[in-house]
Coordinates of C-alpha atoms in Angstrom, one line a residue:
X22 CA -8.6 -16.3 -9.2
X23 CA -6.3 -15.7 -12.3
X24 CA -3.0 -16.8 -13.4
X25 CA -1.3 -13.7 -13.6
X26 CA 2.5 -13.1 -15.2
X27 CA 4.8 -10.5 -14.9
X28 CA 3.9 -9.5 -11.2
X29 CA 7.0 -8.6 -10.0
X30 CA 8.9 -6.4 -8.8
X31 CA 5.5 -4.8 -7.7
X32 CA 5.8 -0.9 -7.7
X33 CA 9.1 -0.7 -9.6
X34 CA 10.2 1.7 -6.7
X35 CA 11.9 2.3 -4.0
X36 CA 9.5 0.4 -1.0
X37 CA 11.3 -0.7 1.3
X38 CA 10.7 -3.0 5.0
X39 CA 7.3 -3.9 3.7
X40 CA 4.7 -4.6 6.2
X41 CA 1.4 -5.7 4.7
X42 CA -2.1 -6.3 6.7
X43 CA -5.9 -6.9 5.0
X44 CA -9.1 -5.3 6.3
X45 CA -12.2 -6.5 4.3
X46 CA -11.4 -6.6 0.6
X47 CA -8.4 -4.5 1.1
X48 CA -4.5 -4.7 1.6
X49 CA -2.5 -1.9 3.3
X50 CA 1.5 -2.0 3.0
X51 CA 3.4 0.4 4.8
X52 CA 7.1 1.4 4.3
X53 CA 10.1 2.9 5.4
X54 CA 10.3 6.6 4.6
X55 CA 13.3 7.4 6.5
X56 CA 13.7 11.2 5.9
X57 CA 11.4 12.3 3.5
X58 CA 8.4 14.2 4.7
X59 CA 5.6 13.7 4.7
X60 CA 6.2 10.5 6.1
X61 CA 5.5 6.8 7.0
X62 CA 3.4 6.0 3.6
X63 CA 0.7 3.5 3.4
X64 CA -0.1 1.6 0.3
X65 CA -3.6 -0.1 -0.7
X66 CA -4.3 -2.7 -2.7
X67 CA -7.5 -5.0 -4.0
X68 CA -5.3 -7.9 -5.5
X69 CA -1.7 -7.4 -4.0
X70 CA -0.5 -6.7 -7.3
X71 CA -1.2 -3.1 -7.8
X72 CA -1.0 -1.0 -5.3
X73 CA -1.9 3.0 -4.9
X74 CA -0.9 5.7 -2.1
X75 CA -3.7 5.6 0.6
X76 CA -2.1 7.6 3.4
X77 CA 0.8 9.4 5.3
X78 CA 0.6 8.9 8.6
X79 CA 2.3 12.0 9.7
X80 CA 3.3 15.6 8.0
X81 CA 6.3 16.2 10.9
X82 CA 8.0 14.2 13.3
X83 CA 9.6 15.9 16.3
X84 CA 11.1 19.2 14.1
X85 CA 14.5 18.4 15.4
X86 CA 17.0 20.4 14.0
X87 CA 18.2 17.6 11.9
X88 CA 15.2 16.6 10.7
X89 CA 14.9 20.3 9.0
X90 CA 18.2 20.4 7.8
X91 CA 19.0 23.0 9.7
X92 CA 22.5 24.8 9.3
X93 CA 24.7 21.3 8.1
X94 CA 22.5 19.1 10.6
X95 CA 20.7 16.1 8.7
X96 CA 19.2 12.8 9.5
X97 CA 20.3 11.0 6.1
X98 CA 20.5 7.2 6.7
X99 CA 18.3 7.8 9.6
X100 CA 14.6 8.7 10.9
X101 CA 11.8 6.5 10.7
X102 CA 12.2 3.0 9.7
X103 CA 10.7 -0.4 9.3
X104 CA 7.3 -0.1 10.6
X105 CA 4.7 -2.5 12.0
X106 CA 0.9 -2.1 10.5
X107 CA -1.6 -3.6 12.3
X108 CA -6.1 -3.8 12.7
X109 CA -7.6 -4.6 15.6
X110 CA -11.0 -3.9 17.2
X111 CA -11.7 -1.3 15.0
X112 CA -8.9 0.8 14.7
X113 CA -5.3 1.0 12.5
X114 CA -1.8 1.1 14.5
X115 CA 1.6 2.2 13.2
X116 CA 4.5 1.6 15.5
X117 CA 7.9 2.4 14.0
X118 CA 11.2 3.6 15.4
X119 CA 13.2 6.5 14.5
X120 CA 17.1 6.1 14.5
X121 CA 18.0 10.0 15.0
X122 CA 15.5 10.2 18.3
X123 CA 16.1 6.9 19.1
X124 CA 12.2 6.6 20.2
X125 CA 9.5 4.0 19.6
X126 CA 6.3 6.0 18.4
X127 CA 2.9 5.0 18.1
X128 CA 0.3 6.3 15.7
X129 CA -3.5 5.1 15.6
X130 CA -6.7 6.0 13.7
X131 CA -10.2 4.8 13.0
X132 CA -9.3 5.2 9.3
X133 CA -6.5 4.7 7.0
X134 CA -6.7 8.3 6.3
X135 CA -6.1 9.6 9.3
X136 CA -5.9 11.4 11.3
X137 CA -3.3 9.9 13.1
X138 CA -2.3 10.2 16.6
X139 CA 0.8 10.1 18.1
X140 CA 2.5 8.8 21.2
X141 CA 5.4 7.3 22.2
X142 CA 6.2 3.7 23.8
X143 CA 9.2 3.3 26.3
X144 CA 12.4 1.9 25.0
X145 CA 13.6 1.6 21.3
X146 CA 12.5 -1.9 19.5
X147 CA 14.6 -2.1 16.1
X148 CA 12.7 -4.0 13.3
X149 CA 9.8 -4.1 15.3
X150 CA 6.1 -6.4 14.8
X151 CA 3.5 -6.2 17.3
X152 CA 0.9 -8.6 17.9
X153 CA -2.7 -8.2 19.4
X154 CA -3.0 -11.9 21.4
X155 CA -6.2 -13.5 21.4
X156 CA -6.5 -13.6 25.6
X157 CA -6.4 -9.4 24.6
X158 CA -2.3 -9.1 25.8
X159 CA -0.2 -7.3 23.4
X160 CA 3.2 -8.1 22.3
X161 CA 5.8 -6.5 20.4
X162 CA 9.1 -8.5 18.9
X163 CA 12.2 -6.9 17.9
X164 CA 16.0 -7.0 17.9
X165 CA 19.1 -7.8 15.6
X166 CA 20.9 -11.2 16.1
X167 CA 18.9 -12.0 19.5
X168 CA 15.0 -11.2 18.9
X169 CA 13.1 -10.3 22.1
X170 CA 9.9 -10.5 22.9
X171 CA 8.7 -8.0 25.3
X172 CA 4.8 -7.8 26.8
X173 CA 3.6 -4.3 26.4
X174 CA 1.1 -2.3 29.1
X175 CA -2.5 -2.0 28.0
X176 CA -2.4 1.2 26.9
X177 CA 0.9 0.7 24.9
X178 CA 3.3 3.0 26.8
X179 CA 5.9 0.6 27.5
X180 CA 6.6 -2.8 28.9
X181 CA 4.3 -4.4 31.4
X182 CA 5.1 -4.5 34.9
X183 CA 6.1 -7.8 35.2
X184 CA 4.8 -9.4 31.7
X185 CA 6.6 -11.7 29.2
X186 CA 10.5 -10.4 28.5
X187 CA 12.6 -13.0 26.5
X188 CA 15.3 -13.8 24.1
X189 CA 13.5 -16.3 21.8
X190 CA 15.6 -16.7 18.9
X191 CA 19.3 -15.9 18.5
X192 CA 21.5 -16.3 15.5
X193 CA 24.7 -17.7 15.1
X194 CA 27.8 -15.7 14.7
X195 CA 29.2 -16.2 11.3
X196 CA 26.5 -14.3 9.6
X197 CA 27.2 -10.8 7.6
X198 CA 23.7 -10.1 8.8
X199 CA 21.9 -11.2 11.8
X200 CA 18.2 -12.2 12.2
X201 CA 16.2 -8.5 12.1
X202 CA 12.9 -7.2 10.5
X203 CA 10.7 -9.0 12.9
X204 CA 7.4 -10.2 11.5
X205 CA 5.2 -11.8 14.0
X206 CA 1.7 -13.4 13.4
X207 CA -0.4 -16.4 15.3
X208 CA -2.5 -18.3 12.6
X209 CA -4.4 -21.3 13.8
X210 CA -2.9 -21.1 17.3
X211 CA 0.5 -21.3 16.4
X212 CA 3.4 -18.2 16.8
X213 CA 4.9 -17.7 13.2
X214 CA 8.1 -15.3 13.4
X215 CA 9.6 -14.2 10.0
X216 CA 13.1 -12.7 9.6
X217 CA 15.8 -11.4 7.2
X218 CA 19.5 -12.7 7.6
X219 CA 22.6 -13.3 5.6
X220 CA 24.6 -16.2 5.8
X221 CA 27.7 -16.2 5.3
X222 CA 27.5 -19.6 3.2
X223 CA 25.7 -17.6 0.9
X224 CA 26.5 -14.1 1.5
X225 CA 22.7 -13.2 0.5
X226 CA 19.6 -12.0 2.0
X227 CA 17.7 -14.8 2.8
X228 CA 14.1 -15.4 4.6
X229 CA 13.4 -17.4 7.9
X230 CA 10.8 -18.7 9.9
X231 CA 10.7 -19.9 13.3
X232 CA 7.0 -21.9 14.7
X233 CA 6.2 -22.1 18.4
X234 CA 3.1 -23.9 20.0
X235 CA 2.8 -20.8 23.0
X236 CA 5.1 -17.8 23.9
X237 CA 6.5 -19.1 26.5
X238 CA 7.8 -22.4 24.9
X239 CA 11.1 -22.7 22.2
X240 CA 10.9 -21.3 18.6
X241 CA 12.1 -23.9 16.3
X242 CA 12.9 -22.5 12.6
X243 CA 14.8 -22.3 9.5
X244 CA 15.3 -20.7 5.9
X245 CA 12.0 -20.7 3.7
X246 CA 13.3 -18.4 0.9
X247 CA 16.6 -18.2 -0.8
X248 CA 16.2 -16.9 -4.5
X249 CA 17.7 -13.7 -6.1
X250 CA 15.0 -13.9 -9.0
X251 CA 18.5 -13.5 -11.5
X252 CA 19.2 -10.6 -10.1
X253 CA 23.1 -10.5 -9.2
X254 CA 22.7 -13.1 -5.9
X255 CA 20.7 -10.5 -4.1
X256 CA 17.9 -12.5 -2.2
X257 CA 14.4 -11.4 -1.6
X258 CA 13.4 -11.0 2.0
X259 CA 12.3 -9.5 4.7
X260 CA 8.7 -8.9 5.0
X261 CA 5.0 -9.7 6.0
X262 CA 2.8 -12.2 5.2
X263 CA -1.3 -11.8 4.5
X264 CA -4.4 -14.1 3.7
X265 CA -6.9 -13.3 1.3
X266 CA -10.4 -13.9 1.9
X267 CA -10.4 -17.0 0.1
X268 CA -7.9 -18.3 2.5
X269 CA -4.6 -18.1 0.3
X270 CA -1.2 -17.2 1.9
X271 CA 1.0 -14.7 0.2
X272 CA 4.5 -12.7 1.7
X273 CA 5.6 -9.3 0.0
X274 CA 9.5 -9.2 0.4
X275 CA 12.0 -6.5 -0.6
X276 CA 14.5 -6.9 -2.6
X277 CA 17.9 -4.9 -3.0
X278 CA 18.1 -3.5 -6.6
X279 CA 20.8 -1.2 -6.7
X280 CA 20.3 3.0 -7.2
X281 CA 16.6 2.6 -7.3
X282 CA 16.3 1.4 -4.2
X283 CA 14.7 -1.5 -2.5
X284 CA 11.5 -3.2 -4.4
X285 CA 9.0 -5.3 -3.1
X286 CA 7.9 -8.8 -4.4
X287 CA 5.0 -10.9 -4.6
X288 CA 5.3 -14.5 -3.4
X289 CA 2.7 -17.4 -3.1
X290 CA 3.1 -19.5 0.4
X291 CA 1.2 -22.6 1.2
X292 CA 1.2 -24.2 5.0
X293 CA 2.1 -27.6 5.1
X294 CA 2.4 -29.3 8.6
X295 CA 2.0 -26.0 10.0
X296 CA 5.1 -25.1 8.4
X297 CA 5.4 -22.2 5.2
X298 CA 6.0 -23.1 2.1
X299 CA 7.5 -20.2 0.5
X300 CA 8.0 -19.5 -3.6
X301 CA 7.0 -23.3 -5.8
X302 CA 9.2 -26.2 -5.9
X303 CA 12.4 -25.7 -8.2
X304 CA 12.8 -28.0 -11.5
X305 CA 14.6 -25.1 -13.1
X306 CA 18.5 -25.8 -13.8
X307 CA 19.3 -22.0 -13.4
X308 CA 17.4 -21.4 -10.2
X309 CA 19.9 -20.2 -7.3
X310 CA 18.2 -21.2 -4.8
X311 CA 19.6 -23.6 -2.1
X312 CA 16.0 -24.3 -1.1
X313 CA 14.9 -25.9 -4.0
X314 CA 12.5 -23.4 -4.1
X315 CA 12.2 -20.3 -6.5
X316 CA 9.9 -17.4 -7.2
X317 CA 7.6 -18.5 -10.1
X318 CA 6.9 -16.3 -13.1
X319 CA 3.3 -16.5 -13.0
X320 CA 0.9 -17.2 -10.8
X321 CA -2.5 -17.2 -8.9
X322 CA -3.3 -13.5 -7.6
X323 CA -7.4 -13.2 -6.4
X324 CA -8.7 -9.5 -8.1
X325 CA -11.0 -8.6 -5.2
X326 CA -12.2 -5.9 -6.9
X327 CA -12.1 -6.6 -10.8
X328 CA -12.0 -3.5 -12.9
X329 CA -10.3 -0.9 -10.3
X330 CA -8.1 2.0 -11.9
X331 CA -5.0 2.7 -9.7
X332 CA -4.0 5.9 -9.6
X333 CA 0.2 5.7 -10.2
X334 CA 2.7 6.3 -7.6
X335 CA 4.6 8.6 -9.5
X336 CA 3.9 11.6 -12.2
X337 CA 3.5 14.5 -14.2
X338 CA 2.3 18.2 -12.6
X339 CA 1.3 21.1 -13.5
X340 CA 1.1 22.3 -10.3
X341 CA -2.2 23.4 -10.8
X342 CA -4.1 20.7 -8.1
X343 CA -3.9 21.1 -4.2
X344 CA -3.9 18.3 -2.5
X345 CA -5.3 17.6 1.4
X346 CA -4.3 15.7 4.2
X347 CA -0.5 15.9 5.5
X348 CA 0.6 15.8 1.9
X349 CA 1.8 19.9 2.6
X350 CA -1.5 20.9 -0.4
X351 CA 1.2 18.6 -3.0
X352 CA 0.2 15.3 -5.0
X353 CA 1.0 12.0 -2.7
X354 CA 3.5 10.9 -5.3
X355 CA 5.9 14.1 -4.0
X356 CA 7.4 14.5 -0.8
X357 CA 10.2 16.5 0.8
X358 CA 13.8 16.0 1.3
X359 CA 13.7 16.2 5.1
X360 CA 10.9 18.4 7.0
X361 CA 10.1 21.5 4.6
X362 CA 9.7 24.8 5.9
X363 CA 6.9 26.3 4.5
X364 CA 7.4 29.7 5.0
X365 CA 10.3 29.5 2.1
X366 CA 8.4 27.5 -0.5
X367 CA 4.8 28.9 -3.0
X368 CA 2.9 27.0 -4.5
X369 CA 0.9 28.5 -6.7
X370 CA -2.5 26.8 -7.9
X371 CA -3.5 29.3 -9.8
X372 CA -0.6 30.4 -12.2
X373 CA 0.8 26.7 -11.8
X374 CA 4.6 26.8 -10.3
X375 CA 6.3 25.5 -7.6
X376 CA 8.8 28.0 -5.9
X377 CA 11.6 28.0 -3.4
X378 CA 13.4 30.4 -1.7
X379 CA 16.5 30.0 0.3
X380 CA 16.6 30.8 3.6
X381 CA 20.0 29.7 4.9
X382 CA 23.8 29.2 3.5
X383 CA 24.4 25.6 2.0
X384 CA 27.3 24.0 0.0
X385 CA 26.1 21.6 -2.0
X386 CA 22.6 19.9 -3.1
X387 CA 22.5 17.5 -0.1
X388 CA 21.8 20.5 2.2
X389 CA 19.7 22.5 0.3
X390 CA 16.2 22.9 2.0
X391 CA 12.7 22.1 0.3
X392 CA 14.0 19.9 -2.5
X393 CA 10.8 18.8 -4.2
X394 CA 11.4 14.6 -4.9
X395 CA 9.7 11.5 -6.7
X396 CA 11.2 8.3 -6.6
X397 CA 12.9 6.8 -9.9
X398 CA 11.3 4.2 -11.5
X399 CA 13.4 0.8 -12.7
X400 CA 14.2 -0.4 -15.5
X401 CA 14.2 3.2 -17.1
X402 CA 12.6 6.8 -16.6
X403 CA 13.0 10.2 -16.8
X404 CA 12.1 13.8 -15.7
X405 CA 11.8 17.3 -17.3
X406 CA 10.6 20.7 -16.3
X407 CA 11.3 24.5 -16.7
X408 CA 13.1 26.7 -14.2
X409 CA 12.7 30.0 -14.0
X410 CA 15.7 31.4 -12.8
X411 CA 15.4 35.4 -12.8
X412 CA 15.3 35.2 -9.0
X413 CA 18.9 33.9 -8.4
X414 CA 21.2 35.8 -7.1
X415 CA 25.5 35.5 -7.3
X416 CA 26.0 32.3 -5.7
X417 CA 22.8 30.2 -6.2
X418 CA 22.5 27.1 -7.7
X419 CA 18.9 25.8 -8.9
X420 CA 17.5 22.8 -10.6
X421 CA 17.0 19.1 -11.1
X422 CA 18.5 16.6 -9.8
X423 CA 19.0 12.8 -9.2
X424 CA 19.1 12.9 -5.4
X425 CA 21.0 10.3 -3.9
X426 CA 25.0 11.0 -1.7
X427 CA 26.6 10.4 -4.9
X428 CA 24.1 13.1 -6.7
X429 CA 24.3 14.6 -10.0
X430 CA 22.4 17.5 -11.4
X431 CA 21.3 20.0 -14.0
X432 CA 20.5 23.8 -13.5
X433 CA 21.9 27.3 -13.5
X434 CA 24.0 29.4 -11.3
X435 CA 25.0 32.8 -10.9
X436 CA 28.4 33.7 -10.8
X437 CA 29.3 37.8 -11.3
X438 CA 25.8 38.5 -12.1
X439 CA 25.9 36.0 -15.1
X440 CA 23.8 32.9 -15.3
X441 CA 25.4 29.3 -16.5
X442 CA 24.4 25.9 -17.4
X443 CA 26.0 23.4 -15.5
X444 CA 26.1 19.8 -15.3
X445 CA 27.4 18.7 -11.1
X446 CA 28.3 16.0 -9.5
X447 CA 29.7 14.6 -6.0
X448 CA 31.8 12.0 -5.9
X449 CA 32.3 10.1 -2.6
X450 CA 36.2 8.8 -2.1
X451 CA 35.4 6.8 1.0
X452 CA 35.2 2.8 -0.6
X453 CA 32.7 0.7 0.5
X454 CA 29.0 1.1 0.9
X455 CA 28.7 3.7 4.0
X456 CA 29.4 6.5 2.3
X457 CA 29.5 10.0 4.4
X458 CA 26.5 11.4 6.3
X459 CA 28.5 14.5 7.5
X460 CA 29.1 15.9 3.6
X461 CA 29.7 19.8 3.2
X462 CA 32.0 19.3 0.1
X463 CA 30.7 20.9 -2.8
X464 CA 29.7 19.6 -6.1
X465 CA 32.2 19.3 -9.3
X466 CA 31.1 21.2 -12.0
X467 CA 32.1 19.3 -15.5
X468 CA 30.4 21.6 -17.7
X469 CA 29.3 25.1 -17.7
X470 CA 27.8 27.1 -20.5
X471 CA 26.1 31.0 -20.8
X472 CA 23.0 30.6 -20.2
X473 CA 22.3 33.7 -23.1
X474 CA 24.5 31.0 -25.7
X475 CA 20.9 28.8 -24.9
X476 CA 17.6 30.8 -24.0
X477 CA 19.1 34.2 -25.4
X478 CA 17.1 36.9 -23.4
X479 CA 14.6 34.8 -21.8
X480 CA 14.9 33.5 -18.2
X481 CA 13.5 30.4 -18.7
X482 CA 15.2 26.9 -19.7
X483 CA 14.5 23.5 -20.1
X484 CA 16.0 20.7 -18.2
X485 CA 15.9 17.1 -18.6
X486 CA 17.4 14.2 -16.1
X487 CA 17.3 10.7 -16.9
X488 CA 18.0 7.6 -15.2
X489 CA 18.5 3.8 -16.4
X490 CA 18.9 0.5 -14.1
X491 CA 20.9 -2.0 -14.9
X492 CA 21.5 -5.1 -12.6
X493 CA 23.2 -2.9 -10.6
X494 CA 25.3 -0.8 -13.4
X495 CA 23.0 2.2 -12.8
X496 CA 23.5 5.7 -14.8
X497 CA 21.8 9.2 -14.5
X498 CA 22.2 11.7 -18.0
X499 CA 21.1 15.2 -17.7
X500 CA 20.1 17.8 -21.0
X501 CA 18.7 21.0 -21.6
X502 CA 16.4 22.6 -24.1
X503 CA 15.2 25.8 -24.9
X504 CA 11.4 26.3 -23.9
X505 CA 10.8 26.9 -27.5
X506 CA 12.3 23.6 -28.8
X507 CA 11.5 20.1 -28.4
X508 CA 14.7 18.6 -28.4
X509 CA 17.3 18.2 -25.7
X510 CA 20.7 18.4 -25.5
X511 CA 23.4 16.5 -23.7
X512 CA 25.5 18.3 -21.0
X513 CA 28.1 16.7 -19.1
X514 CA 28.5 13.0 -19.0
X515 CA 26.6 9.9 -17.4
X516 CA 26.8 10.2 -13.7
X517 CA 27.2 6.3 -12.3
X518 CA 24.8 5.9 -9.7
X519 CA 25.1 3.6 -6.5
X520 CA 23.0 2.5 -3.4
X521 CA 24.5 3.2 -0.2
X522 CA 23.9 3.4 3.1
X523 CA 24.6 6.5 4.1
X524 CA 21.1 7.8 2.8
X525 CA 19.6 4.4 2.5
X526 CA 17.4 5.3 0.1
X527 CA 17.0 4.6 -3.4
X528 CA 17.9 7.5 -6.2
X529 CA 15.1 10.4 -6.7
X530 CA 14.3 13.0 -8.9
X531 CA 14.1 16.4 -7.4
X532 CA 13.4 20.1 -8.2
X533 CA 16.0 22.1 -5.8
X534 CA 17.5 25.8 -5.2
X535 CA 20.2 26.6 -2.6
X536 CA 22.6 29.4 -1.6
X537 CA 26.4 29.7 -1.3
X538 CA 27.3 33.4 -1.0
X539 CA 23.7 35.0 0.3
X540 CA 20.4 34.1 1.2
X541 CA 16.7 35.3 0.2
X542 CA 17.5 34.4 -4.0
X543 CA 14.6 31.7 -5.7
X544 CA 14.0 29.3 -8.2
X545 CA 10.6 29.0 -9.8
X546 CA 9.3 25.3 -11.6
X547 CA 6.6 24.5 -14.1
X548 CA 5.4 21.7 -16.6
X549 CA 6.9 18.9 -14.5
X550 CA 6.9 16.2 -16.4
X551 CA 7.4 12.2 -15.6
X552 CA 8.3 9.9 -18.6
X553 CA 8.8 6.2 -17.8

């Protein structure tokens, strides 16, 4: 054990609907993914501090039309979400649900790397947790508001003919948010459920537990964690719970952080009376709390394995490394906005570069296929790289972005057979947080320059997007250079970022290309670099 300070937030990313298990010496967290691809990522860890990527469960999902962006289909806001991780006898299961399909699916290995397989359970369980019983009957909890708990067939296909199917907990009415994201556990013979909600009393995300004695009998619970951490009264919950070897207790809940996303924390719990004991006894005057508990600053973390280098979640490429697995031959720190056709994309190990070329009609960024992305990284970070852009035709527009509905980028297009600068954003006029899945208006262009007046007769150029997080006032900038000069140049003006929930997703970088007028033009990307 070590007293540790600064733990949180953990990955300083966008990981969202944690779900957290230990085999041996080693944690696994999986997250929602939604529509990036390759998807469903899992985590590991040796201390529950640091944490590295250990796996994508799958490369595709069902290729729907949406899920490929096809034409102006998408599944923003959508596909697969909140998943439950589990070990038992041997052998790793992912059951999550996608909201375009509206299916439950299954995946299972021997080993955290796959491979996976896939299958499908009847029904649709939002939020879902599954539990392996000790009498060998499965059970998987779910809902919004009223949680069910439904007994599922041996072989996990659907419910059991004539198993356990009950409402065991149901919220009251004057919440903004209903009980959801189901965590479900037995420890020492009793049934622990966790939850997310927000009460209206408080009009923050808050964590609950509710304790029964068998399955059959009444779930009794209450609030465990109410504490924003300072952060603008948005709570930390919703979540799983692990042991470590030693026989500690800690939960890894999410917290909403504005454009970057949706963070996990780190948080001791102790049982007391069979109860949890979330976070450490308040004392502090500025705690907000109405639990009079609050998540310490420091505290106990066991290093199971001293001396282990993680390798980051996020970074720099040259594009000169193929990767293996369902990671499409890319790094595990990149993935694709929405399923990525292959046939329109080169990567080149050899000469370095990452290429795209556009194979349908789109008008603005949101529908361009086979945009390359990372996620941000909070408080601060930025991305450069060099486009090559002496494959664009009149009508495409190619570069970097910030990635989110309310996007802003840098790059070039071609208007007239002359190549420009610009700096773009969109703007969403809808008020609120919901934003608009269904977007085909194009992007406002608030500065445009010759691309000659920069690069002079070469095709290449420099760009440059930064981003910086803010309790919640969030900004992107964008620059240029010349590949011959080290410093950058301002274009345009700070782009205000904001979460919302029509992508659900916290703000990315990512290298794009996409066609207004024809198809068949590229863009071609080198030296990518990640500064944080």
């Amino acid at each position: 054990m070590n007293i540790t300070s600064n733990i949180n937030p953990l990955t300083r990313m966008d990981y969202p609907d944690p779900d957290v298990i230990r085999v041996g010496d080693t944690y696994y967290m999986v997250s929602t993914t939604m529509y990036f691809f390759p998807g469903c990522e899992i985590l590991r860890s040796y201390d529950l501090m640091h944490w590295e990527h250990a796996a994508f469960v799958y490369d595709r999902l069902d290729s729907t039309e949406g899920q490929r962006l096809m034409g102006k289909e998408n599944v923003y806001g959508k596909g697969m979400w909140a998943a439950s991780i589990r070990y038992h006898q041997g052998r790793f299961y992912v059951i999550f649900v996608a909201n375009d399909t509206n299916k439950t699916y299954l995946y299972t290995s021997e080993e955290i790397t796959g491979p996976w397989k896939k299958s499908e359970i009847q029904g649709f369980y939002h939020d879902n947790s599954l539990l392996f019983d000790d009498d060998g009957r499965v059970y998987i909890v779910y809902g919004n508001r009223e949680i069910f708990l439904v007994e599922l067939d041996e072989n996990l296909t659907g419910p059991k003919e004539g198993g356990l199917n009950r409402v065991i907990v149901k919220d009251r009415d004057d919440c903004f948010l209903g009980y959801e994201g189901s965590h479900f556990y037995k420890i020492n013979g009793k049934y622990y459920l966790f939850f997310i909600n927000i009460p209206r009393d408080t009009g923050r995300r808050t964590e609950s537990c509710f304790v029964a004695d068998s399955l059959d009998g009444e779930f009794v619970g209450k609030a465990v964690f109410d504490d924003d951490n300072g952060f603008v009264n948005s709570g930390i919950a919703q979540g799983g719970i692990v042991d470590t070897p030693s026989g500690k207790w800690y939960s890894i809940l999410f917290q909403d952080s504005g454009a970057v996303g949706r963070i996990p924390h780190l948080i001791p719990v102790e049982f007391k009376d069979g109860f949890p004991v979330f976070g450490c006894n308040s004392t502090k005057k500025d705690t907000t709390s109405t639990l009079g508990a609050y998540l310490p600053a420091q505290f106990e973390i066991e290093d199971l394995r001293p001396g282990y280098e993680y390798a980051p979640l996020y970074g720099s490429d040259d594009f000169k490394d193929a990767a293996a697995g369902p990671s499409f031959g890319f790094k595990s720190f990149w993935q694709f906005n929405h399923e990525p056709d292959l046939e329109l994309i080169e990567h080149n190990t050899t000469e370095g570069f990452f290429k795209i070329k556009t194979g349908k009609l789109a008008t603005n960024l949101v529908q361009a296929q086979n945009t390359l992305t990372q996620r941000t990284l909070t408080p601060r970070s930025a991305a450069e790289v060099t486009l090559d852009v002496s494959g664009l035709n009149d009508g495409d527009y190619a570069g970097l972005c910030v990635l989110q509905s309310s996007y802003g980028f840098v790059g070039v297009t071609q208007k007239e057979g002359k190549r420009f600068l610009v700096m773009c954003t969109r703007e969403i006029r809808v008020p609120g947080i919901w934003g608009e899945r269904k977007d085909d208006q194009a992007p406002q262009e608030l500065e445009c320059i010759p691309l000659e007046e920069v690069t002079g007769d070469t095709k290449l150029i420099r760009l440059r997007a930064g981003v910086s997080f803010n309790h919640m006032k969030d900004y992107a900038s964008f620059s240029y250079a010349s590949v011959s000069s080290e410093d950058f140049t301002t274009i345009g003006e700070p782009k205000k970022l904001r979460f919302r929930l029509d992508h659900f997703t916290g703000a990315r970088f990512g290298l794009f290309a996409y066609s207004t007028k024809e198809i068949g033009g590229s863009a071609r990307f080198t030296d990518f670099k990640y500064v944080d």
